[in-house]
């Protein structure tokens, strides 16, 4: 769920050794969200293929790893004057780039479980629709306690403690991933209730290596995806409401009239 449709994952990870609950309907998710199971401050991430690792997009190809800074500079040069907002610092540019599919070290999460579920069942006819999905649950406060020494969430562009995560940092220390929030400065991050984990530029490991008990997950069988998509659509959670771009509205209308 990178604010994209097909760049959320990276092949392929080890399966958890524990038995994961299964979600076959929206009501199944609601039942699992009871206070006895999930804290109200939990973050969620849906992936349409359960085998994908939690790797930020900038770490998924060697060319992206080596040219992360170049890609961002080119994005800034070409988008300035065309962007729906005017980013005022590096982090705001990175956040905007993330939501428009440029590889970054941010990994998308959401504070809305139904949005997370949508990303786990989303389909545009690709082969990924043949795989079971997975919905991840993250305790962001526990992650930051473990890797940052504080249970506070960090605000991109405001907390100077995040400066060591910039490529321009002179820090030689490798830091673990942290849970971060961003200013709700453009429509898509608002629509997706978007929040993030941020990996350090010296840390190539998948996110699960650092998460431990702060991460859990549920399986969405491929046979249940269409039903869940229809249930979410009835709740006005669909391609158009999640992405808010004209292509998505047109696609939704086209699908409505498909035979």
PDB file of C-alpha atoms in Angstrom:
ATOM      1  CA  UNK A   1       0.000   0.000   0.000  1.00  0.00           C
ATOM      2  CA  UNK A   2       2.461   2.557  -1.140  1.00  0.00           C
ATOM      3  CA  UNK A   3      -0.240   4.763  -2.493  1.00  0.00           C
ATOM      4  CA  UNK A   4       0.290   2.541  -5.516  1.00  0.00           C
ATOM      5  CA  UNK A   5      -1.305  -0.533  -6.885  1.00  0.00           C
ATOM      6  CA  UNK A   6       1.451  -2.997  -7.435  1.00  0.00           C
ATOM      7  CA  UNK A   7       4.672  -2.004  -5.712  1.00  0.00           C
ATOM      8  CA  UNK A   8       3.777  -2.945  -2.151  1.00  0.00           C
ATOM      9  CA  UNK A   9       5.738  -6.086  -1.793  1.00  0.00           C
ATOM     10  CA  UNK A  10       8.931  -7.829  -2.438  1.00  0.00           C
ATOM     11  CA  UNK A  11       9.326 -11.545  -2.999  1.00  0.00           C
ATOM     12  CA  UNK A  12       9.341 -13.761  -0.928  1.00  0.00           C
ATOM     13  CA  UNK A  13       9.579 -14.264   2.792  1.00  0.00           C
ATOM     14  CA  UNK A  14       9.506 -17.086   5.283  1.00  0.00           C
ATOM     15  CA  UNK A  15       6.059 -18.036   6.531  1.00  0.00           C
ATOM     16  CA  UNK A  16       5.308 -17.374  10.205  1.00  0.00           C
ATOM     17  CA  UNK A  17       5.571 -20.453  12.386  1.00  0.00           C
ATOM     18  CA  UNK A  18       2.404 -19.631  14.350  1.00  0.00           C
ATOM     19  CA  UNK A  19      -1.179 -20.222  13.217  1.00  0.00           C
ATOM     20  CA  UNK A  20      -2.594 -16.990  11.800  1.00  0.00           C
ATOM     21  CA  UNK A  21      -6.297 -16.134  12.079  1.00  0.00           C
ATOM     22  CA  UNK A  22      -8.219 -16.019   8.799  1.00  0.00           C
ATOM     23  CA  UNK A  23     -10.362 -13.137   7.560  1.00  0.00           C
ATOM     24  CA  UNK A  24     -13.069 -14.086   5.054  1.00  0.00           C
ATOM     25  CA  UNK A  25     -15.373 -11.081   5.511  1.00  0.00           C
ATOM     26  CA  UNK A  26     -15.450  -7.578   6.925  1.00  0.00           C
ATOM     27  CA  UNK A  27     -17.327  -8.940   9.940  1.00  0.00           C
ATOM     28  CA  UNK A  28     -14.418 -11.324  10.615  1.00  0.00           C
ATOM     29  CA  UNK A  29     -12.100  -8.326  10.793  1.00  0.00           C
ATOM     30  CA  UNK A  30     -14.464  -6.430  13.084  1.00  0.00           C
ATOM     31  CA  UNK A  31     -14.538  -9.413  15.448  1.00  0.00           C
ATOM     32  CA  UNK A  32     -10.734  -9.516  15.529  1.00  0.00           C
ATOM     33  CA  UNK A  33     -10.639  -5.796  16.310  1.00  0.00           C
ATOM     34  CA  UNK A  34     -12.258  -6.245  19.713  1.00  0.00           C
ATOM     35  CA  UNK A  35     -10.313  -4.552  22.549  1.00  0.00           C
ATOM     36  CA  UNK A  36      -9.250  -7.952  23.868  1.00  0.00           C
ATOM     37  CA  UNK A  37      -7.395  -8.650  20.603  1.00  0.00           C
ATOM     38  CA  UNK A  38      -6.172  -5.328  19.167  1.00  0.00           C
ATOM     39  CA  UNK A  39      -5.202  -2.003  20.722  1.00  0.00           C
ATOM     40  CA  UNK A  40      -7.047   0.996  19.249  1.00  0.00           C
ATOM     41  CA  UNK A  41      -3.684   2.578  18.358  1.00  0.00           C
ATOM     42  CA  UNK A  42      -2.632  -0.349  16.142  1.00  0.00           C
ATOM     43  CA  UNK A  43      -1.430   0.308  12.597  1.00  0.00           C
ATOM     44  CA  UNK A  44      -2.334  -1.921   9.650  1.00  0.00           C
ATOM     45  CA  UNK A  45      -0.750  -2.902   6.352  1.00  0.00           C
ATOM     46  CA  UNK A  46      -2.453  -4.987   3.682  1.00  0.00           C
ATOM     47  CA  UNK A  47      -0.516  -6.970   1.078  1.00  0.00           C
ATOM     48  CA  UNK A  48      -2.226  -8.887  -1.702  1.00  0.00           C
ATOM     49  CA  UNK A  49       0.418 -11.636  -1.606  1.00  0.00           C
ATOM     50  CA  UNK A  50       1.122 -13.129   1.810  1.00  0.00           C
ATOM     51  CA  UNK A  51       4.662 -14.175   0.807  1.00  0.00           C
ATOM     52  CA  UNK A  52       5.969 -10.639   0.314  1.00  0.00           C
ATOM     53  CA  UNK A  53       8.497  -9.277   2.781  1.00  0.00           C
ATOM     54  CA  UNK A  54       8.046  -5.899   4.421  1.00  0.00           C
ATOM     55  CA  UNK A  55      10.811  -4.107   2.513  1.00  0.00           C
ATOM     56  CA  UNK A  56      10.637  -0.389   1.640  1.00  0.00           C
ATOM     57  CA  UNK A  57      10.475   0.101  -2.114  1.00  0.00           C
ATOM     58  CA  UNK A  58      13.915   1.761  -2.322  1.00  0.00           C
ATOM     59  CA  UNK A  59      15.438  -1.514  -1.081  1.00  0.00           C
ATOM     60  CA  UNK A  60      13.772  -3.810  -3.611  1.00  0.00           C
ATOM     61  CA  UNK A  61      16.133  -3.287  -6.573  1.00  0.00           C
ATOM     62  CA  UNK A  62      19.857  -2.597  -6.584  1.00  0.00           C
ATOM     63  CA  UNK A  63      19.446   0.325  -8.973  1.00  0.00           C
ATOM     64  CA  UNK A  64      17.027   1.967  -6.582  1.00  0.00           C
ATOM     65  CA  UNK A  65      19.320   1.396  -3.593  1.00  0.00           C
ATOM     66  CA  UNK A  66      22.274   3.009  -5.369  1.00  0.00           C
ATOM     67  CA  UNK A  67      20.331   5.961  -6.769  1.00  0.00           C
ATOM     68  CA  UNK A  68      17.810   6.824  -4.079  1.00  0.00           C
ATOM     69  CA  UNK A  69      19.072  10.402  -3.772  1.00  0.00           C
ATOM     70  CA  UNK A  70      19.275  10.883  -7.547  1.00  0.00           C
ATOM     71  CA  UNK A  71      15.686   9.712  -7.999  1.00  0.00           C
ATOM     72  CA  UNK A  72      14.401  12.107  -5.358  1.00  0.00           C
ATOM     73  CA  UNK A  73      16.319  15.059  -6.829  1.00  0.00           C
ATOM     74  CA  UNK A  74      14.939  14.309 -10.288  1.00  0.00           C
ATOM     75  CA  UNK A  75      11.423  14.009  -8.850  1.00  0.00           C
ATOM     76  CA  UNK A  76      11.762  17.391  -7.149  1.00  0.00           C
ATOM     77  CA  UNK A  77      13.123  19.012 -10.299  1.00  0.00           C
ATOM     78  CA  UNK A  78      10.325  17.704 -12.531  1.00  0.00           C
ATOM     79  CA  UNK A  79       7.393  17.988 -10.122  1.00  0.00           C
ATOM     80  CA  UNK A  80       8.060  21.437  -8.644  1.00  0.00           C
ATOM     81  CA  UNK A  81       5.265  23.714  -9.828  1.00  0.00           C
ATOM     82  CA  UNK A  82       3.045  20.741 -10.699  1.00  0.00           C
ATOM     83  CA  UNK A  83       2.605  19.207  -7.240  1.00  0.00           C
ATOM     84  CA  UNK A  84      -0.767  19.613  -5.478  1.00  0.00           C
ATOM     85  CA  UNK A  85       1.123  20.881  -2.428  1.00  0.00           C
ATOM     86  CA  UNK A  86       4.366  22.788  -1.921  1.00  0.00           C
ATOM     87  CA  UNK A  87       6.722  20.644   0.201  1.00  0.00           C
ATOM     88  CA  UNK A  88       8.962  22.787   2.394  1.00  0.00           C
ATOM     89  CA  UNK A  89      11.579  20.253   3.524  1.00  0.00           C
ATOM     90  CA  UNK A  90      13.205  16.967   2.502  1.00  0.00           C
ATOM     91  CA  UNK A  91      10.787  14.821   4.481  1.00  0.00           C
ATOM     92  CA  UNK A  92       7.708  16.388   2.910  1.00  0.00           C
ATOM     93  CA  UNK A  93       9.209  15.739  -0.525  1.00  0.00           C
ATOM     94  CA  UNK A  94       9.950  12.127   0.404  1.00  0.00           C
ATOM     95  CA  UNK A  95       6.423  11.663   1.695  1.00  0.00           C
ATOM     96  CA  UNK A  96       4.918  13.121  -1.487  1.00  0.00           C
ATOM     97  CA  UNK A  97       7.198  10.963  -3.638  1.00  0.00           C
ATOM     98  CA  UNK A  98       6.180   7.858  -1.693  1.00  0.00           C
ATOM     99  CA  UNK A  99       2.513   8.424  -2.448  1.00  0.00           C
ATOM    100  CA  UNK A 100       3.259   8.798  -6.145  1.00  0.00           C
ATOM    101  CA  UNK A 101       5.195   5.528  -6.461  1.00  0.00           C
ATOM    102  CA  UNK A 102       8.778   6.784  -6.307  1.00  0.00           C
ATOM    103  CA  UNK A 103      10.932   4.269  -4.375  1.00  0.00           C
ATOM    104  CA  UNK A 104      11.732   5.527  -0.869  1.00  0.00           C
ATOM    105  CA  UNK A 105      12.650   4.089   2.532  1.00  0.00           C
ATOM    106  CA  UNK A 106       9.148   4.741   3.812  1.00  0.00           C
ATOM    107  CA  UNK A 107       6.801   1.776   4.116  1.00  0.00           C
ATOM    108  CA  UNK A 108       3.078   2.532   4.043  1.00  0.00           C
ATOM    109  CA  UNK A 109       0.779   1.694   6.937  1.00  0.00           C
ATOM    110  CA  UNK A 110      -2.658   2.974   7.870  1.00  0.00           C
ATOM    111  CA  UNK A 111      -4.444   3.679  11.112  1.00  0.00           C
ATOM    112  CA  UNK A 112      -7.711   2.540   9.472  1.00  0.00           C
ATOM    113  CA  UNK A 113      -8.135  -1.266   9.512  1.00  0.00           C
ATOM    114  CA  UNK A 114     -10.636  -1.196   6.636  1.00  0.00           C
ATOM    115  CA  UNK A 115      -8.138   0.638   4.428  1.00  0.00           C
ATOM    116  CA  UNK A 116      -5.530  -1.959   5.346  1.00  0.00           C
ATOM    117  CA  UNK A 117      -7.981  -4.713   4.427  1.00  0.00           C
ATOM    118  CA  UNK A 118      -8.665  -3.033   1.087  1.00  0.00           C
ATOM    119  CA  UNK A 119      -5.000  -3.191   0.128  1.00  0.00           C
ATOM    120  CA  UNK A 120      -4.933  -6.905   1.000  1.00  0.00           C
ATOM    121  CA  UNK A 121      -7.761  -7.702  -1.436  1.00  0.00           C
ATOM    122  CA  UNK A 122      -7.196  -5.079  -4.136  1.00  0.00           C
ATOM    123  CA  UNK A 123      -7.058  -6.446  -7.670  1.00  0.00           C
ATOM    124  CA  UNK A 124      -6.595  -5.036 -11.149  1.00  0.00           C
ATOM    125  CA  UNK A 125      -6.584  -8.390 -12.903  1.00  0.00           C
ATOM    126  CA  UNK A 126      -2.908  -9.150 -12.294  1.00  0.00           C
ATOM    127  CA  UNK A 127      -1.582 -12.566 -11.326  1.00  0.00           C
ATOM    128  CA  UNK A 128      -1.170 -11.405  -7.723  1.00  0.00           C
ATOM    129  CA  UNK A 129      -4.920 -11.946  -7.434  1.00  0.00           C
ATOM    130  CA  UNK A 130      -4.262 -15.693  -7.349  1.00  0.00           C
ATOM    131  CA  UNK A 131      -2.461 -15.536  -3.981  1.00  0.00           C
ATOM    132  CA  UNK A 132      -3.728 -15.352  -0.428  1.00  0.00           C
ATOM    133  CA  UNK A 133      -3.330 -11.910   1.085  1.00  0.00           C
ATOM    134  CA  UNK A 134      -2.149 -10.860   4.515  1.00  0.00           C
ATOM    135  CA  UNK A 135      -3.143  -8.031   6.847  1.00  0.00           C
ATOM    136  CA  UNK A 136      -0.411  -6.971   9.255  1.00  0.00           C
ATOM    137  CA  UNK A 137      -0.948  -5.339  12.631  1.00  0.00           C
ATOM    138  CA  UNK A 138       1.818  -3.213  14.133  1.00  0.00           C
ATOM    139  CA  UNK A 139       2.252  -1.678  17.565  1.00  0.00           C
ATOM    140  CA  UNK A 140       4.108   1.507  16.508  1.00  0.00           C
ATOM    141  CA  UNK A 141       4.737   2.580  20.093  1.00  0.00           C
ATOM    142  CA  UNK A 142       6.446  -0.695  20.971  1.00  0.00           C
ATOM    143  CA  UNK A 143       8.530  -0.495  17.788  1.00  0.00           C
ATOM    144  CA  UNK A 144       9.794   2.958  18.755  1.00  0.00           C
ATOM    145  CA  UNK A 145      10.442   1.899  22.330  1.00  0.00           C
ATOM    146  CA  UNK A 146      12.593  -0.949  21.032  1.00  0.00           C
ATOM    147  CA  UNK A 147      14.507   0.914  18.316  1.00  0.00           C
ATOM    148  CA  UNK A 148      14.402   4.506  19.518  1.00  0.00           C
ATOM    149  CA  UNK A 149      14.149   4.296  23.298  1.00  0.00           C
ATOM    150  CA  UNK A 150      10.868   6.227  23.396  1.00  0.00           C
ATOM    151  CA  UNK A 151       7.245   5.263  22.836  1.00  0.00           C
ATOM    152  CA  UNK A 152       6.526   8.592  21.128  1.00  0.00           C
ATOM    153  CA  UNK A 153       5.672   8.747  17.441  1.00  0.00           C
ATOM    154  CA  UNK A 154       8.009  10.924  15.380  1.00  0.00           C
ATOM    155  CA  UNK A 155       6.732  13.618  13.003  1.00  0.00           C
ATOM    156  CA  UNK A 156       8.490  13.852   9.651  1.00  0.00           C
ATOM    157  CA  UNK A 157       9.921  17.307   9.077  1.00  0.00           C
ATOM    158  CA  UNK A 158       9.582  18.337  12.715  1.00  0.00           C
ATOM    159  CA  UNK A 159      11.513  15.881  14.897  1.00  0.00           C
ATOM    160  CA  UNK A 160      15.230  16.527  14.462  1.00  0.00           C
ATOM    161  CA  UNK A 161      15.932  13.038  15.814  1.00  0.00           C
ATOM    162  CA  UNK A 162      15.029  11.798  12.334  1.00  0.00           C
ATOM    163  CA  UNK A 163      17.847  13.751  10.675  1.00  0.00           C
ATOM    164  CA  UNK A 164      20.144  10.723  11.068  1.00  0.00           C
ATOM    165  CA  UNK A 165      17.824   8.861   8.670  1.00  0.00           C
ATOM    166  CA  UNK A 166      18.439  11.318   5.829  1.00  0.00           C
ATOM    167  CA  UNK A 167      20.951  10.312   3.148  1.00  0.00           C
ATOM    168  CA  UNK A 168      22.745  13.596   3.801  1.00  0.00           C
ATOM    169  CA  UNK A 169      23.418  12.598   7.408  1.00  0.00           C
ATOM    170  CA  UNK A 170      27.039  12.155   8.497  1.00  0.00           C
ATOM    171  CA  UNK A 171      26.024   9.596  11.110  1.00  0.00           C
ATOM    172  CA  UNK A 172      28.002   6.334  10.914  1.00  0.00           C
ATOM    173  CA  UNK A 173      25.580   4.477  13.173  1.00  0.00           C
ATOM    174  CA  UNK A 174      22.996   2.097  11.726  1.00  0.00           C
ATOM    175  CA  UNK A 175      19.606   2.607  13.337  1.00  0.00           C
ATOM    176  CA  UNK A 176      16.560   0.370  13.404  1.00  0.00           C
ATOM    177  CA  UNK A 177      13.262   1.236  11.691  1.00  0.00           C
ATOM    178  CA  UNK A 178      10.936   3.661  13.458  1.00  0.00           C
ATOM    179  CA  UNK A 179       7.238   4.505  13.265  1.00  0.00           C
ATOM    180  CA  UNK A 180       6.625   7.995  11.900  1.00  0.00           C
ATOM    181  CA  UNK A 181       3.690  10.224  11.065  1.00  0.00           C
ATOM    182  CA  UNK A 182       3.448  13.013   8.499  1.00  0.00           C
ATOM    183  CA  UNK A 183       1.473  16.209   8.159  1.00  0.00           C
ATOM    184  CA  UNK A 184      -1.860  15.526   6.450  1.00  0.00           C
ATOM    185  CA  UNK A 185      -1.000  18.004   3.714  1.00  0.00           C
ATOM    186  CA  UNK A 186      -2.460  16.303   0.637  1.00  0.00           C
ATOM    187  CA  UNK A 187      -5.663  14.467  -0.125  1.00  0.00           C
ATOM    188  CA  UNK A 188      -4.346  10.948  -0.677  1.00  0.00           C
ATOM    189  CA  UNK A 189      -2.617  10.617   2.689  1.00  0.00           C
ATOM    190  CA  UNK A 190      -5.857  11.794   4.322  1.00  0.00           C
ATOM    191  CA  UNK A 191      -7.978   9.326   2.332  1.00  0.00           C
ATOM    192  CA  UNK A 192      -5.676   6.442   3.251  1.00  0.00           C
ATOM    193  CA  UNK A 193      -5.184   7.489   6.904  1.00  0.00           C
ATOM    194  CA  UNK A 194      -1.537   7.161   5.980  1.00  0.00           C
ATOM    195  CA  UNK A 195       1.272   6.554   8.462  1.00  0.00           C
ATOM    196  CA  UNK A 196       4.716   5.042   7.891  1.00  0.00           C
ATOM    197  CA  UNK A 197       7.658   3.089   9.110  1.00  0.00           C
ATOM    198  CA  UNK A 198      11.030   4.540   8.131  1.00  0.00           C
ATOM    199  CA  UNK A 199      14.130   2.410   7.587  1.00  0.00           C
ATOM    200  CA  UNK A 200      17.656   3.748   8.028  1.00  0.00           C
ATOM    201  CA  UNK A 201      19.741   4.126   4.869  1.00  0.00           C
ATOM    202  CA  UNK A 202      22.360   1.748   6.290  1.00  0.00           C
ATOM    203  CA  UNK A 203      19.805  -0.931   7.207  1.00  0.00           C
ATOM    204  CA  UNK A 204      19.007  -3.320   4.310  1.00  0.00           C
ATOM    205  CA  UNK A 205      17.033  -5.836   6.377  1.00  0.00           C
ATOM    206  CA  UNK A 206      13.301  -6.550   5.948  1.00  0.00           C
ATOM    207  CA  UNK A 207      11.177  -4.823   8.548  1.00  0.00           C
ATOM    208  CA  UNK A 208      10.158  -8.053  10.256  1.00  0.00           C
ATOM    209  CA  UNK A 209      13.752  -8.574  11.423  1.00  0.00           C
ATOM    210  CA  UNK A 210      13.287  -5.660  13.831  1.00  0.00           C
ATOM    211  CA  UNK A 211       9.649  -6.011  14.824  1.00  0.00           C
ATOM    212  CA  UNK A 212       9.342  -9.155  16.932  1.00  0.00           C
ATOM    213  CA  UNK A 213       6.189  -9.226  19.053  1.00  0.00           C
ATOM    214  CA  UNK A 214       5.154  -5.744  17.870  1.00  0.00           C
ATOM    215  CA  UNK A 215       4.017  -7.329  14.552  1.00  0.00           C
ATOM    216  CA  UNK A 216       1.211  -9.841  14.010  1.00  0.00           C
ATOM    217  CA  UNK A 217      -0.812 -10.802  10.946  1.00  0.00           C
ATOM    218  CA  UNK A 218      -4.001 -12.329   9.585  1.00  0.00           C
ATOM    219  CA  UNK A 219      -4.521 -14.310   6.366  1.00  0.00           C
ATOM    220  CA  UNK A 220      -7.064 -13.356   3.696  1.00  0.00           C
ATOM    221  CA  UNK A 221      -7.826 -16.413   1.502  1.00  0.00           C
ATOM    222  CA  UNK A 222      -7.822 -15.681  -2.211  1.00  0.00           C
ATOM    223  CA  UNK A 223     -11.319 -17.188  -2.395  1.00  0.00           C
ATOM    224  CA  UNK A 224     -12.619 -14.490  -0.030  1.00  0.00           C
ATOM    225  CA  UNK A 225     -11.105 -11.467  -1.769  1.00  0.00           C
ATOM    226  CA  UNK A 226     -13.976 -10.708  -4.145  1.00  0.00           C
ATOM    227  CA  UNK A 227     -16.536 -10.951  -1.353  1.00  0.00           C
ATOM    228  CA  UNK A 228     -14.501  -8.617   0.849  1.00  0.00           C
ATOM    229  CA  UNK A 229     -14.032  -6.134  -2.014  1.00  0.00           C
ATOM    230  CA  UNK A 230     -17.801  -6.038  -2.507  1.00  0.00           C
ATOM    231  CA  UNK A 231     -18.412  -5.552   1.218  1.00  0.00           C
ATOM    232  CA  UNK A 232     -15.858  -2.747   1.369  1.00  0.00           C
ATOM    233  CA  UNK A 233     -17.389  -1.117  -1.710  1.00  0.00           C
ATOM    234  CA  UNK A 234     -20.741  -1.064   0.098  1.00  0.00           C
ATOM    235  CA  UNK A 235     -18.919   0.914   2.813  1.00  0.00           C
ATOM    236  CA  UNK A 236     -17.549   3.303   0.133  1.00  0.00           C
ATOM    237  CA  UNK A 237     -14.028   1.938   0.434  1.00  0.00           C
ATOM    238  CA  UNK A 238     -12.905   1.312  -3.113  1.00  0.00           C
ATOM    239  CA  UNK A 239     -10.340   2.296  -5.724  1.00  0.00           C
ATOM    240  CA  UNK A 240     -11.771   5.793  -6.162  1.00  0.00           C
ATOM    241  CA  UNK A 241     -12.092   6.678  -2.475  1.00  0.00           C
ATOM    242  CA  UNK A 242      -8.611   5.337  -1.686  1.00  0.00           C
ATOM    243  CA  UNK A 243      -6.628   6.881  -4.561  1.00  0.00           C
ATOM    244  CA  UNK A 244      -8.755   9.946  -5.438  1.00  0.00           C
ATOM    245  CA  UNK A 245      -7.288  10.205  -8.953  1.00  0.00           C
ATOM    246  CA  UNK A 246      -9.344  10.521 -12.128  1.00  0.00           C
ATOM    247  CA  UNK A 247      -8.128   7.188 -13.524  1.00  0.00           C
ATOM    248  CA  UNK A 248      -9.498   5.413 -10.451  1.00  0.00           C
ATOM    249  CA  UNK A 249     -12.909   7.058 -10.761  1.00  0.00           C
ATOM    250  CA  UNK A 250     -13.059   6.115 -14.445  1.00  0.00           C
ATOM    251  CA  UNK A 251     -12.015   2.528 -13.695  1.00  0.00           C
ATOM    252  CA  UNK A 252     -14.670   2.206 -10.994  1.00  0.00           C
ATOM    253  CA  UNK A 253     -17.383   3.438 -13.357  1.00  0.00           C
ATOM    254  CA  UNK A 254     -16.187   1.087 -16.101  1.00  0.00           C
ATOM    255  CA  UNK A 255     -16.272  -1.890 -13.742  1.00  0.00           C
ATOM    256  CA  UNK A 256     -19.824  -0.989 -12.721  1.00  0.00           C
ATOM    257  CA  UNK A 257     -21.002  -1.402 -16.314  1.00  0.00           C
ATOM    258  CA  UNK A 258     -18.901  -4.431 -17.265  1.00  0.00           C
ATOM    259  CA  UNK A 259     -20.984  -7.413 -18.357  1.00  0.00           C
TER     260      UNK A 259
END
